[in-house]
PDB file of C-alpha atoms in Angstrom:
ATOM      1  CA  MET A   1      95.294  90.118 102.179  1.00 92.00           C
ATOM      2  CA  LYS A   2      94.394  93.917 101.430  1.00 96.00           C
ATOM      3  CA  ILE A   3      95.561  95.007  98.270  1.00 97.00           C
ATOM      4  CA  ALA A   4      95.352  98.513  96.912  1.00 96.00           C
ATOM      5  CA  PHE A   5      95.756  99.712  93.106  1.00 96.00           C
ATOM      6  CA  VAL A   6      96.664 102.994  92.693  1.00 93.00           C
ATOM      7  CA  GLY A   7      98.000 105.196  89.767  1.00 90.00           C
ATOM      8  CA  LYS A   8      97.419 108.428  87.930  1.00 87.00           C
ATOM      9  CA  GLY A   9      94.024 108.933  86.005  1.00 84.00           C
ATOM     10  CA  GLY A  10      93.925 106.942  82.754  1.00 85.00           C
ATOM     11  CA  SER A  11      96.866 104.780  83.643  1.00 89.00           C
ATOM     12  CA  GLY A  12      94.546 101.504  83.427  1.00 92.00           C
ATOM     13  CA  LYS A  13      94.219 101.093  87.247  1.00 94.00           C
ATOM     14  CA  THR A  14      90.859  99.963  87.384  1.00 95.00           C
ATOM     15  CA  THR A  15      91.109  97.893  84.205  1.00 95.00           C
ATOM     16  CA  LEU A  16      94.139  95.685  85.842  1.00 97.00           C
ATOM     17  CA  SER A  17      92.357  96.001  89.303  1.00 97.00           C
ATOM     18  CA  SER A  18      89.478  94.405  87.722  1.00 97.00           C
ATOM     19  CA  LEU A  19      91.634  91.659  85.864  1.00 97.00           C
ATOM     20  CA  PHE A  20      93.343  90.839  89.279  1.00 98.00           C
ATOM     21  CA  ILE A  21      89.817  90.331  91.156  1.00 98.00           C
ATOM     22  CA  ARG A  22      88.832  88.068  88.208  1.00 96.00           C
ATOM     23  CA  GLN A  23      92.345  86.270  88.694  1.00 96.00           C
ATOM     24  CA  LEU A  24      91.402  85.750  92.549  1.00 97.00           C
ATOM     25  CA  ALA A  25      87.670  85.021  91.694  1.00 96.00           C
ATOM     26  CA  ALA A  26      88.768  82.178  89.215  1.00 94.00           C
ATOM     27  CA  THR A  27      90.467  80.269  92.283  1.00 93.00           C
ATOM     28  CA  HIS A  28      86.991  80.474  94.142  1.00 93.00           C
ATOM     29  CA  ALA A  29      88.895  82.555  96.817  1.00 95.00           C
ATOM     30  CA  PRO A  30      86.510  84.858  98.973  1.00 97.00           C
ATOM     31  CA  VAL A  31      87.088  88.331  97.626  1.00 98.00           C
ATOM     32  CA  ILE A  32      85.651  91.787  98.379  1.00 98.00           C
ATOM     33  CA  ALA A  33      86.081  94.390  95.752  1.00 98.00           C
ATOM     34  CA  VAL A  34      85.632  98.039  96.597  1.00 97.00           C
ATOM     35  CA  ASP A  35      85.430 100.990  94.285  1.00 95.00           C
ATOM     36  CA  ALA A  36      86.824 104.038  96.085  1.00 92.00           C
ATOM     37  CA  ASP A  37      87.928 106.023  92.993  1.00 88.00           C
ATOM     38  CA  ILE A  38      86.066 109.199  92.191  1.00 79.00           C
ATOM     39  CA  ASN A  39      85.241 107.733  88.760  1.00 81.00           C
ATOM     40  CA  GLN A  40      82.977 104.842  89.696  1.00 85.00           C
ATOM     41  CA  HIS A  41      84.079 102.251  86.866  1.00 90.00           C
ATOM     42  CA  LEU A  42      85.043  99.023  88.645  1.00 94.00           C
ATOM     43  CA  GLY A  43      81.423  97.592  88.437  1.00 94.00           C
ATOM     44  CA  ALA A  44      81.613  97.836  84.574  1.00 92.00           C
ATOM     45  CA  ALA A  45      85.123  96.552  84.350  1.00 94.00           C
ATOM     46  CA  LEU A  46      83.642  93.482  86.461  1.00 94.00           C
ATOM     47  CA  GLY A  47      80.777  92.972  83.675  1.00 91.00           C
ATOM     48  CA  LEU A  48      78.022  94.887  85.212  1.00 91.00           C
ATOM     49  CA  ASP A  49      75.852  96.926  82.470  1.00 89.00           C
ATOM     50  CA  GLU A  50      74.822 100.686  83.176  1.00 86.00           C
ATOM     51  CA  ALA A  51      71.781  99.853  85.391  1.00 89.00           C
ATOM     52  CA  GLY A  52      73.792  97.538  87.267  1.00 89.00           C
ATOM     53  CA  SER A  53      76.525  99.809  88.259  1.00 88.00           C
ATOM     54  CA  ALA A  54      74.136 102.594  88.774  1.00 86.00           C
ATOM     55  CA  GLY A  55      72.152 100.628  91.197  1.00 89.00           C
ATOM     56  CA  LEU A  56      75.152  99.674  93.459  1.00 92.00           C
ATOM     57  CA  PRO A  57      74.548 101.292  97.071  1.00 93.00           C
ATOM     58  CA  ALA A  58      76.743 103.964  98.140  1.00 92.00           C
ATOM     59  CA  MET A  59      78.746 103.005 101.215  1.00 93.00           C
ATOM     60  CA  GLY A  60      78.570 106.893 102.293  1.00 89.00           C
ATOM     61  CA  ALA A  61      74.959 106.779 102.405  1.00 89.00           C
ATOM     62  CA  GLN A  62      74.984 103.994 104.771  1.00 93.00           C
ATOM     63  CA  LEU A  63      77.516 105.476 107.308  1.00 92.00           C
ATOM     64  CA  PRO A  64      75.243 105.733 110.385  1.00 93.00           C
ATOM     65  CA  LEU A  65      74.416 101.881 109.981  1.00 96.00           C
ATOM     66  CA  ILE A  66      78.257 101.304 109.350  1.00 96.00           C
ATOM     67  CA  LYS A  67      79.403 103.097 112.439  1.00 96.00           C
ATOM     68  CA  ASP A  68      76.098 101.691 114.828  1.00 96.00           C
ATOM     69  CA  TYR A  69      76.933  98.354 113.680  1.00 97.00           C
ATOM     70  CA  LEU A  70      80.967  98.394 114.457  1.00 97.00           C
ATOM     71  CA  ARG A  71      80.732 100.248 117.679  1.00 97.00           C
ATOM     72  CA  GLY A  72      79.179  97.038 119.199  1.00 96.00           C
ATOM     73  CA  THR A  73      79.553  97.296 122.921  1.00 96.00           C
ATOM     74  CA  ASN A  74      82.832  99.078 123.019  1.00 97.00           C
ATOM     75  CA  PRO A  75      82.516 101.177 126.124  1.00 97.00           C
ATOM     76  CA  ARG A  76      85.198 103.851 124.800  1.00 97.00           C
ATOM     77  CA  ILE A  77      82.632 104.892 122.132  1.00 96.00           C
ATOM     78  CA  THR A  78      80.019 106.683 123.758  1.00 92.00           C
ATOM     79  CA  SER A  79      77.809 107.019 120.712  1.00 95.00           C
ATOM     80  CA  ALA A  80      77.844 106.478 116.840  1.00 95.00           C
ATOM     81  CA  GLU A  81      78.010 110.067 116.250  1.00 95.00           C
ATOM     82  CA  THR A  82      81.014 110.326 117.857  1.00 96.00           C
ATOM     83  CA  MET A  83      82.781 108.008 115.303  1.00 96.00           C
ATOM     84  CA  ILE A  84      84.941 109.263 112.503  1.00 95.00           C
ATOM     85  CA  LYS A  85      86.504 107.803 109.534  1.00 93.00           C
ATOM     86  CA  THR A  86      89.642 106.719 111.638  1.00 94.00           C
ATOM     87  CA  THR A  87      88.030 105.419 114.826  1.00 96.00           C
ATOM     88  CA  PRO A  88      89.869 102.277 115.724  1.00 97.00           C
ATOM     89  CA  PRO A  89      88.455  99.370 117.009  1.00 97.00           C
ATOM     90  CA  GLY A  90      88.984  97.927 120.575  1.00 97.00           C
ATOM     91  CA  ALA A  91      87.348  95.614 123.068  1.00 96.00           C
ATOM     92  CA  GLY A  92      83.642  95.399 122.497  1.00 96.00           C
ATOM     93  CA  SER A  93      83.752  96.543 118.822  1.00 97.00           C
ATOM     94  CA  ARG A  94      82.405  94.333 116.101  1.00 97.00           C
ATOM     95  CA  LEU A  95      84.865  93.283 113.651  1.00 97.00           C
ATOM     96  CA  LEU A  96      84.134  92.649 109.596  1.00 97.00           C
ATOM     97  CA  ARG A  97      85.314  89.268 108.233  1.00 96.00           C
ATOM     98  CA  VAL A  98      85.710  88.685 104.476  1.00 96.00           C
ATOM     99  CA  ASP A  99      83.815  85.508 104.069  1.00 94.00           C
ATOM    100  CA  GLU A 100      80.569  86.318 106.613  1.00 95.00           C
ATOM    101  CA  ASP A 101      77.318  87.926 106.515  1.00 95.00           C
ATOM    102  CA  ASN A 102      76.663  90.844 108.420  1.00 96.00           C
ATOM    103  CA  PRO A 103      74.343  94.017 108.217  1.00 97.00           C
ATOM    104  CA  VAL A 104      77.173  96.074 106.645  1.00 97.00           C
ATOM    105  CA  TYR A 105      77.460  93.632 103.836  1.00 97.00           C
ATOM    106  CA  ASP A 106      73.864  93.573 103.359  1.00 97.00           C
ATOM    107  CA  ALA A 107      73.514  97.317 103.042  1.00 97.00           C
ATOM    108  CA  CYS A 108      76.704  98.029 101.183  1.00 96.00           C
ATOM    109  CA  ALA A 109      77.819  95.048  98.941  1.00 97.00           C
ATOM    110  CA  ARG A 110      76.514  92.986  95.738  1.00 96.00           C
ATOM    111  CA  THR A 111      77.457  90.032  94.571  1.00 96.00           C
ATOM    112  CA  VAL A 112      78.921  90.162  90.971  1.00 95.00           C
ATOM    113  CA  ARG A 113      79.072  86.800  89.118  1.00 94.00           C
ATOM    114  CA  LEU A 114      81.867  86.074  87.073  1.00 93.00           C
ATOM    115  CA  ASP A 115      82.984  82.900  84.974  1.00 86.00           C
ATOM    116  CA  ASP A 116      82.420  79.588  86.184  1.00 78.00           C
ATOM    117  CA  ASP A 117      80.020  80.502  89.218  1.00 85.00           C
ATOM    118  CA  ALA A 118      83.100  82.518  90.413  1.00 92.00           C
ATOM    119  CA  ALA A 119      81.745  85.658  92.274  1.00 94.00           C
ATOM    120  CA  VAL A 120      82.951  88.433  94.348  1.00 97.00           C
ATOM    121  CA  ARG A 121      81.282  91.067  96.762  1.00 97.00           C
ATOM    122  CA  LEU A 122      81.525  94.451  95.312  1.00 97.00           C
ATOM    123  CA  MET A 123      81.180  97.642  97.256  1.00 97.00           C
ATOM    124  CA  ALA A 124      81.496 101.183  96.119  1.00 95.00           C
ATOM    125  CA  THR A 125      81.806 104.695  97.905  1.00 91.00           C
ATOM    126  CA  GLY A 126      79.309 106.130  95.393  1.00 79.00           C
ATOM    127  CA  PRO A 127      79.734 109.189  93.009  1.00 62.00           C
ATOM    128  CA  PHE A 128      79.528 112.718  93.695  1.00 51.00           C
ATOM    129  CA  THR A 129      75.959 113.839  93.831  1.00 51.00           C
ATOM    130  CA  ASP A 130      74.248 117.294  92.923  1.00 48.00           C
ATOM    131  CA  SER A 131      74.335 117.975  96.440  1.00 46.00           C
ATOM    132  CA  ASP A 132      77.914 117.590  96.723  1.00 47.00           C
ATOM    133  CA  LEU A 133      78.933 119.997  94.124  1.00 42.00           C
ATOM    134  CA  GLY A 134      80.782 122.754  95.493  1.00 42.00           C
ATOM    135  CA  VAL A 135      80.564 121.980  99.255  1.00 36.00           C
ATOM    136  CA  ALA A 136      81.928 118.382  99.666  1.00 44.00           C
ATOM    137  CA  CYS A 137      85.538 116.953  99.419  1.00 47.00           C
ATOM    138  CA  TYR A 138      85.597 113.617  97.804  1.00 51.00           C
ATOM    139  CA  HIS A 139      87.623 112.369 100.698  1.00 53.00           C
ATOM    140  CA  SER A 140      84.141 112.726 102.647  1.00 57.00           C
ATOM    141  CA  LYS A 141      83.089 109.820 100.445  1.00 68.00           C
ATOM    142  CA  VAL A 142      85.819 107.440 101.101  1.00 84.00           C
ATOM    143  CA  GLY A 143      85.487 107.625 104.942  1.00 88.00           C
ATOM    144  CA  ALA A 144      83.028 104.797 104.953  1.00 92.00           C
ATOM    145  CA  VAL A 145      85.727 102.592 103.310  1.00 93.00           C
ATOM    146  CA  GLU A 146      88.512 103.746 105.688  1.00 93.00           C
ATOM    147  CA  LEU A 147      86.271 102.720 108.867  1.00 95.00           C
ATOM    148  CA  CYS A 148      85.518  99.436 107.571  1.00 96.00           C
ATOM    149  CA  LEU A 149      88.957  98.622 106.813  1.00 96.00           C
ATOM    150  CA  ASN A 150      90.003  99.703 110.292  1.00 96.00           C
ATOM    151  CA  HIS A 151      87.579  97.216 111.547  1.00 97.00           C
ATOM    152  CA  LEU A 152      88.288  94.450 108.998  1.00 97.00           C
ATOM    153  CA  VAL A 153      90.165  91.379 110.145  1.00 95.00           C
ATOM    154  CA  ASP A 154      91.278  88.956 107.178  1.00 94.00           C
ATOM    155  CA  GLY A 155      93.131  85.689 107.260  1.00 90.00           C
ATOM    156  CA  PRO A 156      95.183  83.612 104.567  1.00 89.00           C
ATOM    157  CA  GLY A 157      93.625  82.874 101.173  1.00 93.00           C
ATOM    158  CA  GLU A 158      90.952  85.848 101.869  1.00 96.00           C
ATOM    159  CA  TYR A 159      91.313  89.026  99.585  1.00 97.00           C
ATOM    160  CA  VAL A 160      90.013  92.653  99.856  1.00 98.00           C
ATOM    161  CA  VAL A 161      91.090  94.565  96.757  1.00 98.00           C
ATOM    162  CA  VAL A 162      90.499  98.476  96.709  1.00 97.00           C
ATOM    163  CA  ASP A 163      90.485 100.493  93.560  1.00 95.00           C
ATOM    164  CA  MET A 164      91.673 103.881  94.848  1.00 92.00           C
ATOM    165  CA  THR A 165      91.299 107.275  94.021  1.00 85.00           C
ATOM    166  CA  ALA A 166      93.807 108.591  91.312  1.00 78.00           C
ATOM    167  CA  GLY A 167      96.929 110.131  91.827  1.00 69.00           C
ATOM    168  CA  SER A 168      98.367 111.022  95.067  1.00 67.00           C
ATOM    169  CA  ASP A 169      94.931 112.221  96.603  1.00 67.00           C
ATOM    170  CA  SER A 170      95.136 108.503  98.331  1.00 68.00           C
ATOM    171  CA  PHE A 171      97.336 110.231 100.947  1.00 71.00           C
ATOM    172  CA  ALA A 172      94.907 112.849 102.170  1.00 67.00           C
ATOM    173  CA  SER A 173      93.989 110.273 104.649  1.00 74.00           C
ATOM    174  CA  GLY A 174      95.484 107.362 106.514  1.00 83.00           C
ATOM    175  CA  MET A 175      94.245 104.784 104.280  1.00 87.00           C
ATOM    176  CA  PHE A 176      97.181 104.174 102.332  1.00 90.00           C
ATOM    177  CA  THR A 177      98.584 102.326 105.297  1.00 91.00           C
ATOM    178  CA  ARG A 178      95.731 100.157 105.229  1.00 92.00           C
ATOM    179  CA  PHE A 179      97.142  97.510 102.845  1.00 95.00           C
ATOM    180  CA  ASP A 180      99.696  94.708 102.752  1.00 95.00           C
ATOM    181  CA  MET A 181     100.433  95.318  99.099  1.00 96.00           C
ATOM    182  CA  THR A 182     100.002  98.195  96.931  1.00 95.00           C
ATOM    183  CA  PHE A 183     100.371  97.797  93.401  1.00 97.00           C
ATOM    184  CA  LEU A 184     101.265 101.217  91.418  1.00 95.00           C
ATOM    185  CA  ILE A 185      99.981 101.315  87.776  1.00 96.00           C
ATOM    186  CA  ALA A 186     102.431 103.006  85.654  1.00 95.00           C
ATOM    187  CA  GLU A 187     102.666 103.875  81.907  1.00 95.00           C
ATOM    188  CA  PRO A 188     105.937 104.333  80.204  1.00 95.00           C
ATOM    189  CA  THR A 189     105.855 107.813  80.079  1.00 93.00           C
ATOM    190  CA  ARG A 190     107.081 110.811  82.406  1.00 91.00           C
ATOM    191  CA  LYS A 191     103.669 111.597  83.466  1.00 89.00           C
ATOM    192  CA  GLY A 192     103.144 107.863  84.188  1.00 87.00           C
ATOM    193  CA  VAL A 193     105.927 107.598  86.394  1.00 90.00           C
ATOM    194  CA  SER A 194     105.559 111.013  88.070  1.00 89.00           C
ATOM    195  CA  VAL A 195     102.846 109.502  90.863  1.00 87.00           C
ATOM    196  CA  TYR A 196     105.288 106.640  91.519  1.00 91.00           C
ATOM    197  CA  ARG A 197     107.886 109.222  92.666  1.00 90.00           C
ATOM    198  CA  GLN A 198     105.054 110.951  94.725  1.00 88.00           C
ATOM    199  CA  TYR A 199     103.872 107.544  96.098  1.00 88.00           C
ATOM    200  CA  LYS A 200     107.492 106.355  96.931  1.00 90.00           C
ATOM    201  CA  GLU A 201     108.260 109.564  98.958  1.00 88.00           C
ATOM    202  CA  TYR A 202     104.989 109.846 100.825  1.00 86.00           C
ATOM    203  CA  ALA A 203     105.185 106.215 101.972  1.00 84.00           C
ATOM    204  CA  ARG A 204     108.556 106.035 102.683  1.00 85.00           C
ATOM    205  CA  ASP A 205     108.327 106.437 106.763  1.00 87.00           C
ATOM    206  CA  PHE A 206     105.207 104.067 106.920  1.00 90.00           C
ATOM    207  CA  GLY A 207     106.648 100.496 105.589  1.00 88.00           C
ATOM    208  CA  ILE A 208     104.554 100.449 102.303  1.00 91.00           C
ATOM    209  CA  ASN A 209     104.776  97.370 100.383  1.00 93.00           C
ATOM    210  CA  LEU A 210     104.716  99.123  96.952  1.00 94.00           C
ATOM    211  CA  LYS A 211     105.324  97.365  93.438  1.00 96.00           C
ATOM    212  CA  VAL A 212     105.012  99.201  90.054  1.00 97.00           C
ATOM    213  CA  VAL A 213     103.034  97.188  87.502  1.00 97.00           C
ATOM    214  CA  GLY A 214     103.880  98.914  83.976  1.00 97.00           C
ATOM    215  CA  ASN A 215     100.910  98.934  81.698  1.00 96.00           C
ATOM    216  CA  LYS A 216     100.563  99.944  77.943  1.00 94.00           C
ATOM    217  CA  VAL A 217     104.001  98.414  77.505  1.00 94.00           C
ATOM    218  CA  HIS A 218     104.869  98.078  73.978  1.00 92.00           C
ATOM    219  CA  GLY A 219     108.246  96.936  73.351  1.00 92.00           C
ATOM    220  CA  ALA A 220     111.737  96.995  74.703  1.00 95.00           C
ATOM    221  CA  ASP A 221     111.917 100.758  74.771  1.00 96.00           C
ATOM    222  CA  ASP A 222     109.125 100.959  76.857  1.00 96.00           C
ATOM    223  CA  LEU A 223     110.477  98.433  79.355  1.00 96.00           C
ATOM    224  CA  ASP A 224     113.928  99.880  79.525  1.00 96.00           C
ATOM    225  CA  PHE A 225     112.344 103.423  80.465  1.00 96.00           C
ATOM    226  CA  LEU A 226     110.336 102.003  83.463  1.00 96.00           C
ATOM    227  CA  ARG A 227     113.304  99.893  84.422  1.00 96.00           C
ATOM    228  CA  ALA A 228     115.405 102.991  84.291  1.00 96.00           C
ATOM    229  CA  GLU A 229     112.664 105.210  86.100  1.00 95.00           C
ATOM    230  CA  VAL A 230     111.632 102.805  88.885  1.00 95.00           C
ATOM    231  CA  GLY A 231     114.290 100.144  89.363  1.00 95.00           C
ATOM    232  CA  ASP A 232     113.823  97.288  91.146  1.00 95.00           C
ATOM    233  CA  ASP A 233     110.338  98.381  92.285  1.00 96.00           C
ATOM    234  CA  LEU A 234     109.029  97.100  88.699  1.00 97.00           C
ATOM    235  CA  LEU A 235     107.324  93.964  89.178  1.00 98.00           C
ATOM    236  CA  THR A 236     105.927  93.222  85.883  1.00 97.00           C
ATOM    237  CA  THR A 237     104.004  94.816  82.848  1.00 97.00           C
ATOM    238  CA  PHE A 238     101.002  94.364  80.559  1.00 96.00           C
ATOM    239  CA  GLY A 239     100.695  94.891  76.943  1.00 93.00           C
ATOM    240  CA  TYR A 240      97.821  95.490  74.284  1.00 91.00           C
ATOM    241  CA  SER A 241      95.096  93.276  75.129  1.00 94.00           C
ATOM    242  CA  ASP A 242      92.270  92.247  72.659  1.00 94.00           C
ATOM    243  CA  TRP A 243      90.529  90.656  75.653  1.00 95.00           C
ATOM    244  CA  VAL A 244      90.541  94.232  77.672  1.00 94.00           C
ATOM    245  CA  ARG A 245      89.454  95.894  74.121  1.00 93.00           C
ATOM    246  CA  ALA A 246      86.267  93.354  74.061  1.00 93.00           C
ATOM    247  CA  MET A 247      85.709  93.982  77.759  1.00 91.00           C
ATOM    248  CA  GLU A 248      85.723  97.797  77.428  1.00 89.00           C
ATOM    249  CA  LYS A 249      82.980  97.229  74.602  1.00 87.00           C
ATOM    250  CA  GLY A 250      80.962  95.494  77.180  1.00 85.00           C
ATOM    251  CA  ARG A 251      81.604  92.175  75.480  1.00 85.00           C
ATOM    252  CA  PRO A 252      84.237  90.182  77.562  1.00 83.00           C
ATOM    253  CA  PRO A 253      84.993  86.719  76.583  1.00 89.00           C
ATOM    254  CA  ARG A 254      85.681  84.180  78.960  1.00 91.00           C
ATOM    255  CA  PHE A 255      88.290  85.358  81.515  1.00 94.00           C
ATOM    256  CA  GLU A 256      90.288  82.085  80.516  1.00 92.00           C
ATOM    257  CA  LEU A 257      90.872  83.335  76.976  1.00 94.00           C
ATOM    258  CA  LEU A 258      92.844  86.485  78.318  1.00 95.00           C
ATOM    259  CA  GLU A 259      96.378  86.160  76.672  1.00 95.00           C
ATOM    260  CA  GLU A 260      98.644  84.076  78.063  1.00 95.00           C
ATOM    261  CA  VAL A 261     101.439  86.731  78.518  1.00 95.00           C
ATOM    262  CA  ASN A 262      99.016  88.857  80.548  1.00 95.00           C
ATOM    263  CA  ARG A 263      97.635  85.902  82.521  1.00 96.00           C
ATOM    264  CA  GLN A 264     101.469  85.367  83.566  1.00 96.00           C
ATOM    265  CA  ALA A 265     101.494  88.877  84.703  1.00 97.00           C
ATOM    266  CA  LEU A 266      98.530  88.476  86.798  1.00 97.00           C
ATOM    267  CA  HIS A 267      99.792  85.282  88.485  1.00 97.00           C
ATOM    268  CA  THR A 268     102.958  87.487  89.233  1.00 98.00           C
ATOM    269  CA  LEU A 269     100.653  89.864  90.925  1.00 98.00           C
ATOM    270  CA  HIS A 270      98.909  86.928  92.723  1.00 97.00           C
ATOM    271  CA  GLU A 271     102.259  85.270  94.066  1.00 97.00           C
ATOM    272  CA  THR A 272     103.731  88.824  95.108  1.00 97.00           C
ATOM    273  CA  ALA A 273     100.493  89.746  97.153  1.00 96.00           C
ATOM    274  CA  ASP A 274     100.566  86.076  98.843  1.00 96.00           C
ATOM    275  CA  GLY A 275     104.057  86.459  99.574  1.00 94.00           C
ATOM    276  CA  ALA A 276     103.576  89.635 101.666  1.00 93.00           C
ATOM    277  CA  TYR A 277     101.262  87.634 103.881  1.00 91.00           C
ATOM    278  CA  GLU A 278     104.312  86.505 106.026  1.00 89.00           C
ATOM    279  CA  GLY A 279     105.481  89.983 106.493  1.00 90.00           C
ATOM    280  CA  ARG A 280     102.403  91.026 108.015  1.00 92.00           C
ATOM    281  CA  ASP A 281     102.722  93.027 111.274  1.00 93.00           C
ATOM    282  CA  TRP A 282      99.657  93.783 113.139  1.00 94.00           C
ATOM    283  CA  GLN A 283     101.293  95.703 115.988  1.00 95.00           C
ATOM    284  CA  ARG A 284     102.443  98.183 113.402  1.00 94.00           C
ATOM    285  CA  TYR A 285      99.112  98.090 111.445  1.00 94.00           C
ATOM    286  CA  THR A 286      97.348  99.117 114.702  1.00 96.00           C
ATOM    287  CA  ARG A 287      99.692 101.641 115.657  1.00 95.00           C
ATOM    288  CA  GLN A 288      99.512 103.153 112.439  1.00 95.00           C
ATOM    289  CA  MET A 289      95.652 103.367 112.537  1.00 95.00           C
ATOM    290  CA  VAL A 290      95.871 104.977 115.960  1.00 96.00           C
ATOM    291  CA  HIS A 291      98.599 107.402 114.786  1.00 95.00           C
ATOM    292  CA  PHE A 292      96.262 108.761 111.834  1.00 94.00           C
ATOM    293  CA  HIS A 293      93.067 108.753 114.389  1.00 96.00           C
ATOM    294  CA  LEU A 294      94.925 110.998 116.909  1.00 97.00           C
ATOM    295  CA  LYS A 295      95.877 113.417 114.352  1.00 95.00           C
ATOM    296  CA  ASN A 296      92.351 113.471 112.873  1.00 94.00           C
ATOM    297  CA  ALA A 297      91.172 113.957 116.084  1.00 96.00           C
ATOM    298  CA  GLU A 298      93.043 116.777 116.926  1.00 96.00           C
ATOM    299  CA  SER A 299      93.012 118.472 113.475  1.00 94.00           C
ATOM    300  CA  TRP A 300      89.185 118.473 113.172  1.00 94.00           C
ATOM    301  CA  GLY A 301      87.406 115.472 114.888  1.00 94.00           C
ATOM    302  CA  ASN A 302      87.103 116.713 118.289  1.00 97.00           C
ATOM    303  CA  ALA A 303      85.701 120.054 117.217  1.00 96.00           C
ATOM    304  CA  LYS A 304      83.286 118.401 115.087  1.00 93.00           C
ATOM    305  CA  THR A 305      81.987 115.635 117.518  1.00 95.00           C
ATOM    306  CA  GLY A 306      82.440 117.604 120.877  1.00 95.00           C
ATOM    307  CA  ALA A 307      84.490 114.892 122.358  1.00 96.00           C
ATOM    308  CA  ASP A 308      87.802 113.745 123.008  1.00 97.00           C
ATOM    309  CA  LEU A 309      88.340 111.331 120.377  1.00 97.00           C
ATOM    310  CA  ALA A 310      91.881 110.210 122.104  1.00 97.00           C
ATOM    311  CA  ALA A 311      89.717 108.395 124.552  1.00 97.00           C
ATOM    312  CA  GLN A 312      88.641 105.972 121.952  1.00 98.00           C
ATOM    313  CA  VAL A 313      91.968 104.474 121.687  1.00 98.00           C
ATOM    314  CA  ASP A 314      92.128 101.171 123.546  1.00 97.00           C
ATOM    315  CA  PRO A 315      95.893 100.729 124.422  1.00 96.00           C
ATOM    316  CA  ALA A 316      95.454  97.160 125.104  1.00 96.00           C
ATOM    317  CA  PHE A 317      93.894  96.318 121.577  1.00 97.00           C
ATOM    318  CA  VAL A 318      95.802  94.902 118.851  1.00 96.00           C
ATOM    319  CA  LEU A 319      93.745  93.772 115.371  1.00 95.00           C
ATOM    320  CA  ASP A 320      94.878  90.427 114.905  1.00 92.00           C
ATOM    321  CA  GLU A 321      93.708  87.413 112.661  1.00 90.00           C
ATOM    322  CA  ARG A 322      93.799  85.318 115.839  1.00 88.00           C
ATOM    323  CA  LEU A 323      90.500  87.512 116.410  1.00 88.00           C
ATOM    324  CA  LEU A 324      88.743  85.598 113.745  1.00 87.00           C
ATOM    325  CA  ALA A 325      88.153  82.992 116.264  1.00 84.00           C
ATOM    326  CA  THR A 326      86.593  85.208 118.885  1.00 86.00           C
ATOM    327  CA  PRO A 327      82.806  85.508 119.001  1.00 86.00           C
ATOM    328  CA  GLN A 328      81.358  88.785 118.041  1.00 88.00           C
ATOM    329  CA  PRO A 329      79.709  90.783 120.852  1.00 86.00           C
ATOM    330  CA  ALA A 330      75.840  90.616 120.851  1.00 76.00           C
TER     331      ALA A 330
END
């Protein structure tokens, strides 16, 4: 499953995504965690120290390698230089599998060890650098993530969890349609639910599977507020956690010591994500991928690359987990 965590800045989005990643890893399922937020904190939330977090390779810096690998022998893509963040796969493209070794993971992913030999692969867009200030948009950083998601085929019991950039900025690209489940983290405040309303409105026409997770919920009044504001989209809530407080100080206890009520909330997220599997529609997934590619091609891609990027679309190709059994091109 591909799962996104979204929400306004300060909502606890990164904290809850890291808890969910730990929940998945505790079952020894294959997990790829992606930090796609402008504030790169997922590594620290998963237990990396400052040096470890700073040492994560930036996916954006490896974009030439990523493009060259994913292009494979696809005859519709004449060179890696003509690939943009929305380029879809076709016959001859190389695809990424969750539980494999490949040059993209070698360059961009690092293994993070958790409790009881559980581990996840962690990838990060990379932070703004001095050379970016004043001249680059952060969405140029997440292009590598979008390109990888376009070429990633995952099966049952495999997970890709993306900590998205805060607020409604996620809609600046088509990446918001790349997920089987989107968990929106909302505090019980007017500001906390404002991003929910934006996300709900923007996602309405794209079949986004959206559930709200209340965070920092203290008592019946907070719960009643969220129920009144988001209705049936409210899935579960998290309250105060001594475990999280210790984690934020860099001293996380064993994950099994997380409070039972919060463990139950994570179990609800896990069950809900798994339950979305039966509703996967690879035809729609591929169709939306192509839709945003054609929009980007017409808007800026053709002019930037000097190529007709609509010609990259393979009309007979559907990204489908049945491709997991197909050998990769040489």
